[in-house]
Coordinates of C-alpha atoms and ligand atoms in Angstrom, one line a residue:
X1 CA 91.7 148.9 105.7
X2 CA 87.9 148.3 105.1
X3 CA 86.7 145.2 106.9
X4 CA 83.8 142.9 106.5
X5 CA 80.9 142.8 108.8
X6 CA 81.8 141.2 112.1
X7 CA 79.5 138.4 113.2
X8 CA 81.1 137.3 116.5
X9 CA 84.2 138.0 118.6
X10 CA 85.5 135.3 120.8
X11 CA 88.6 135.1 123.1
X12 CA 91.0 134.0 120.4
X13 CA 89.1 134.4 117.1
X14 CA 86.8 136.7 115.3
X15 CA 84.2 135.6 112.7
X16 CA 83.4 137.8 109.8
X17 CA 80.7 137.6 107.1
X18 CA 82.1 135.4 104.2
X19 CA 82.2 136.2 100.5
X20 CA 79.1 134.0 99.8
X21 CA 76.0 133.1 101.7
X22 CA 76.7 130.2 104.0
X23 CA 80.4 131.1 104.5
X24 CA 82.3 132.9 107.2
X25 CA 85.8 134.1 107.6
X26 CA 87.6 132.9 110.8
X27 CA 90.3 135.3 111.9
X28 CA 92.9 134.1 114.5
X29 CA 94.0 136.7 117.0
X30 CA 97.1 136.7 119.1
X31 CA 95.2 136.9 122.3
X32 CA 95.7 134.1 124.9
X33 CA 93.2 133.7 127.7
X34 CA 92.8 131.2 130.5
X35 CA 90.8 130.5 133.6
X36 CA 87.6 131.9 132.1
X37 CA 89.2 135.1 130.9
X38 CA 90.8 135.9 134.3
X39 CA 94.2 135.7 132.7
X40 CA 95.0 137.5 129.4
X41 CA 98.0 138.3 127.2
X42 CA 98.9 139.0 123.6
X43 CA 101.4 136.6 122.2
X44 CA 102.7 137.9 118.9
X45 CA 102.5 135.3 116.2
X46 CA 100.2 132.8 118.0
X47 CA 97.3 133.5 115.7
X48 CA 99.4 133.0 112.6
X49 CA 100.7 129.7 113.9
X50 CA 97.2 128.4 115.0
X51 CA 95.8 129.3 111.6
X52 CA 98.4 127.2 109.9
X53 CA 98.2 124.3 112.4
X54 CA 94.4 124.2 112.5
X55 CA 94.3 124.3 108.6
X56 CA 96.7 121.4 108.5
X57 CA 94.7 119.3 111.0
X58 CA 91.3 120.1 109.4
X59 CA 92.7 119.1 106.0
X60 CA 94.1 115.9 107.2
X61 CA 90.9 115.0 109.1
X62 CA 88.9 115.9 106.0
X63 CA 91.0 113.4 104.0
X64 CA 90.3 110.8 106.7
X65 CA 86.6 111.3 106.1
X66 CA 85.8 113.5 109.1
X67 CA 83.3 116.2 108.0
X68 CA 84.5 119.7 109.0
X69 CA 83.6 123.4 108.5
X70 CA 86.9 124.2 106.9
X71 CA 87.1 125.3 103.3
X72 CA 90.5 126.9 102.8
X73 CA 93.1 129.2 104.3
X74 CA 92.9 132.7 102.9
X75 CA 96.0 134.3 104.3
X76 CA 98.2 134.4 107.4
X77 CA 95.4 134.9 109.9
X78 CA 92.2 134.0 108.1
X79 CA 90.4 131.0 106.8
X80 CA 87.2 130.5 104.9
X81 CA 84.8 128.2 106.7
X82 CA 81.2 127.0 106.2
X83 CA 78.7 128.7 108.4
X84 CA 77.3 126.3 111.0
X85 CA 75.1 126.5 114.0
X86 CA 77.5 125.8 116.9
X87 CA 76.3 123.1 119.3
X88 CA 76.9 124.7 122.8
X89 CA 79.0 121.8 124.1
X90 CA 82.7 121.4 124.4
X91 CA 83.7 117.8 123.8
X92 CA 86.9 116.8 125.6
X93 CA 88.7 113.6 124.9
X94 CA 91.3 112.4 127.4
X95 CA 94.1 109.8 126.9
X96 CA 96.3 110.7 129.9
X97 CA 95.4 112.3 133.1
X98 CA 96.3 116.0 133.5
X99 CA 95.5 119.1 135.5
X100 CA 91.9 119.4 136.5
X101 CA 91.1 115.8 135.7
X102 CA 94.1 114.5 137.7
X103 CA 92.9 116.6 140.6
X104 CA 89.3 115.6 140.3
X105 CA 90.1 111.9 140.6
X106 CA 93.3 112.2 142.6
X107 CA 95.3 110.6 139.9
X108 CA 98.9 111.1 139.0
X109 CA 99.6 113.6 136.2
X110 CA 100.5 111.8 133.1
X111 CA 98.9 108.5 134.0
X112 CA 97.7 106.6 130.9
X113 CA 93.9 106.2 131.2
X114 CA 92.4 102.7 130.9
X115 CA 90.8 103.9 127.7
X116 CA 90.1 107.2 126.0
X117 CA 87.4 109.1 127.9
X118 CA 84.9 111.5 126.3
X119 CA 83.5 114.3 128.4
X120 CA 81.0 117.1 127.8
X121 CA 81.1 120.6 129.1
X122 CA 78.3 123.2 128.6
X123 CA 79.7 126.2 126.8
X124 CA 78.9 129.1 129.2
X125 CA 81.4 131.7 130.5
X126 CA 78.8 132.7 133.1
X127 CA 78.7 129.2 134.5
X128 CA 82.4 128.5 133.9
X129 CA 81.8 125.7 131.4
X130 CA 80.4 123.1 133.8
X131 CA 80.9 119.3 133.2
X132 CA 77.6 117.8 132.1
X133 CA 76.2 114.4 131.2
X134 CA 74.3 113.2 128.2
X135 CA 71.1 113.5 130.2
X136 CA 71.6 117.3 130.6
X137 CA 72.3 117.6 126.9
X138 CA 69.2 115.8 125.7
X139 CA 66.9 117.1 128.5
X140 CA 67.8 120.7 127.8
X141 CA 67.7 120.1 124.1
X142 CA 71.3 121.3 123.5
X143 CA 71.7 118.3 121.1
X144 CA 69.5 115.4 120.0
X145 CA 70.4 111.8 120.9
X146 CA 71.4 111.3 117.2
X147 CA 73.7 114.4 117.3
X148 CA 75.2 113.2 120.6
X149 CA 75.9 109.8 119.0
X150 CA 77.5 111.5 116.0
X151 CA 79.7 113.8 118.2
X152 CA 80.8 110.9 120.4
X153 CA 81.8 108.7 117.4
X154 CA 83.5 111.6 115.6
X155 CA 85.4 112.6 118.7
X156 CA 86.8 109.1 119.1
X157 CA 87.7 108.9 115.4
X158 CA 89.4 112.3 115.6
X159 CA 91.3 111.2 118.7
X160 CA 92.6 108.0 116.9
X161 CA 93.7 110.0 113.9
X162 CA 95.3 112.9 115.8
X163 CA 97.0 110.6 118.3
X164 CA 98.8 109.0 115.3
X165 CA 99.5 112.3 113.6
X166 CA 101.2 113.8 116.7
X167 CA 102.9 110.6 117.5
X168 CA 104.6 110.9 114.1
X169 CA 106.2 114.1 115.4
X170 CA 107.1 112.5 118.8
X171 CA 104.3 114.3 120.5
X172 CA 101.8 112.8 122.9
X173 CA 98.2 113.9 122.6
X174 CA 97.2 114.0 126.3
X175 CA 93.8 115.5 125.8
X176 CA 91.9 118.0 123.6
X177 CA 88.7 120.0 123.2
X178 CA 86.6 120.1 120.1
X179 CA 83.3 121.8 119.1
X180 CA 80.8 120.7 116.6
X181 CA 78.2 122.6 114.5
X182 CA 75.1 121.8 112.5
X183 CA 75.6 122.3 108.7
X184 CA 72.3 122.9 107.0
X185 CA 71.8 122.1 103.4
X186 CA 68.7 121.9 101.2
X187 CA 68.6 118.1 101.8
X188 CA 69.6 117.6 105.4
X189 CA 71.4 118.8 108.5
X190 CA 74.8 117.3 109.3
X191 CA 77.0 117.4 112.4
X192 CA 80.5 118.7 111.4
X193 CA 83.7 119.5 113.3
X194 CA 83.9 123.3 113.8
X195 CA 86.1 125.9 115.6
X196 CA 89.8 125.0 115.6
X197 CA 92.2 122.3 116.6
X198 CA 95.5 123.8 117.7
X199 CA 97.9 123.8 120.7
X200 CA 95.4 126.3 122.3
X201 CA 92.9 123.4 122.5
X202 CA 95.1 120.3 122.9
X203 CA 97.6 119.2 125.5
X204 CA 100.7 118.1 123.7
X205 CA 103.8 116.7 125.5
X206 CA 107.1 115.8 124.0
X207 CA 107.2 112.0 124.1
X208 CA 110.9 111.9 124.8
X209 CA 111.4 114.7 127.3
X210 CA 107.8 115.3 128.6
X211 CA 108.2 119.0 127.7
X212 CA 104.8 120.9 127.5
X213 CA 104.2 122.2 124.0
X214 CA 100.7 123.7 124.4
X215 CA 98.7 126.5 126.0
X216 CA 99.5 125.1 129.5
X217 CA 102.8 127.1 129.0
X218 CA 100.7 130.2 129.3
X219 CA 98.4 128.9 132.0
X220 CA 101.4 127.9 134.1
X221 CA 103.5 131.1 133.3
X222 CA 106.2 129.0 131.8
X223 CA 106.9 131.3 128.8
X224 CA 108.1 130.1 125.4
X225 CA 104.6 129.6 124.1
X226 CA 105.3 130.9 120.5
X227 CA 108.4 128.8 120.3
X228 CA 106.5 125.7 121.5
X229 CA 103.7 126.2 118.9
X230 CA 106.4 126.8 116.2
X231 CA 108.0 123.5 117.2
X232 CA 104.6 121.8 116.9
X233 CA 104.2 123.2 113.4
X234 CA 107.7 122.2 112.5
X235 CA 107.2 118.6 113.7
X236 CA 104.0 118.3 111.8
X237 CA 105.9 119.4 108.7
X238 CA 104.0 122.6 108.3
X239 CA 106.9 125.0 108.7
X240 CA 110.1 124.3 106.9
X241 CA 113.2 126.2 108.1
X242 CA 113.9 129.3 106.0
X243 CA 110.4 129.6 104.5
X244 CA 108.4 132.8 104.7
X245 CA 106.0 131.0 107.0
X246 CA 108.7 130.4 109.6
X247 CA 107.5 133.0 112.2
X248 CA 110.4 133.7 114.5
X249 CA 110.0 137.2 115.7
X250 CA 107.6 140.1 115.9
X251 CA 109.4 141.7 112.9
X252 CA 108.8 138.5 110.9
X253 CA 105.1 138.6 111.7
X254 CA 104.8 142.3 110.8
X255 CA 106.8 141.8 107.6
X256 CA 104.6 138.9 106.6
X257 CA 101.4 140.8 107.3
X258 CA 102.6 143.9 105.3
X259 CA 103.5 141.6 102.4
X260 CA 100.0 140.0 102.6
X261 CA 98.3 143.5 102.7
X262 CA 100.4 144.6 99.7
X263 CA 99.6 141.4 97.8
X264 CA 95.9 141.9 98.6
X265 CA 96.0 145.5 97.3
X266 CA 97.5 144.2 94.1
X267 CA 94.8 141.5 93.8
X268 CA 97.3 138.7 94.4
X269 CA 97.6 136.2 97.3
X270 CA 100.5 136.3 99.7
X271 CA 102.0 133.3 98.0
X272 CA 102.1 135.2 94.8
X273 CA 99.4 133.4 92.9
X274 CA 96.5 135.4 91.3
X275 CA 93.6 135.8 93.7
X276 CA 90.1 134.9 92.8
X277 CA 88.9 135.2 96.4
X278 CA 85.9 137.4 96.9
X279 CA 87.4 138.8 100.1
X280 CA 86.9 142.5 100.3
X281 CA 89.4 143.7 102.9
Ligands
5GP1 P1 90.7 120.6 131.1 O1 89.3 120.2 131.3 O2 91.7 119.6 131.7 O3 91.0 122.0 131.6 O4 91.0 120.7 129.5 C1 91.0 119.5 128.7 C2 91.5 119.9 127.3 O5 90.5 120.7 126.7 C3 92.8 120.7 127.3 O6 93.6 120.3 126.2 C4 92.4 122.1 127.1 O7 93.3 122.9 126.4 C5 91.1 122.0 126.3 N1 90.1 123.0 126.7 C6 89.2 122.9 127.7 N2 88.4 124.0 127.8 C7 88.9 124.8 126.8 C8 88.5 126.1 126.3 O8 87.5 126.7 126.9 N3 89.2 126.6 125.3 C9 90.2 125.9 124.7 N4 90.9 126.5 123.7 N5 90.6 124.7 125.1 C10 89.9 124.1 126.1

C-alpha cells in the first residue's frame, strides 16, 4: 500500500503529511514502551483503542471550549490533525499520589492531594524527561510567560472536565500527561492541546475496586492491558457490545483493518459512507 510521506515517528505514534497544507495524519501504533524505552512490547489492538479514546476525549474537550489540534478520525488507526509546533514540555496534572510522585515525597499511593498539582517535565529522551520549573521554561525559551500561563490554565480546565468525564464511568483520574503546540494562522499564534489523551498517558483507577485500567498494567507486568483499555472505552460509551468497533481479539483487529483497506480501495470509508477524504494510502 502506497504511504504518505512520514514526518516523524515516536514511540506509540507516527505522523504523516496530511492531505492539505497545515494538516497531518496521526497514526496510532500498537507499540507500548516504558521507562524511557527500556521496556517495549507490541499489544495488538492498543493503537485502535487509543485512536478511538483520544478522538472521543478531544471532541468532548473541544465542545467544552478547549482548543485542540484534532480535526477528525479517518479510520481505525488514523486521525487528521492540525499541524502545530510542539512545545517541548510534558505537562502533568496530579490529583492523587502515585508511583514516582508517591516515592519522591514519601506519600502513600492513592492519597488525595490537597489540590490538583501541575508539574512540567522537559521532553528529552536523552535527559530522561527531567522535572523542571517555570524558571527553566522561560529562561531557556521553551515557552513564553504567556504560553506558560495558557498551558497552566488549560491543564486545570482539562483536569476538571476529564475528572468528571471519567467519574461518570466510575473511573478515578489519578494523574495524566498532556502536550501543547503552537497553532499558527495568518492572524495569530495560539496554544492548543496536541498529541493524545488515552490510557497510555493517564492513570485511571476503578473507583469501586481500585483496579488499574491504564498503562501501569504494562509498566508493572500485570497483563490485561488491551482488556483494560477496552473497558475504559466501554465505560466512556465509545464501544457498544457487538459493534464492529468492539476489538476483542487479534482476528477482530485484522478483520477490521482488512475491511478498512478494502473500503479505501473502493473509495468508501470503513463505516460505509462515501469518502471525500484526500487521503492517498
Ligand atoms: P509519572 O511522572 O508519575 O511517571 O507520570 C504521571 C502521569 O503522566 C502518568 O499518568 C503517566 O502515564 C503520564 N506520563 C508521564 N510521562 C509520560 C510519557 O513520556 N508518555 C506518556 N504516554 N505518558 C506519560
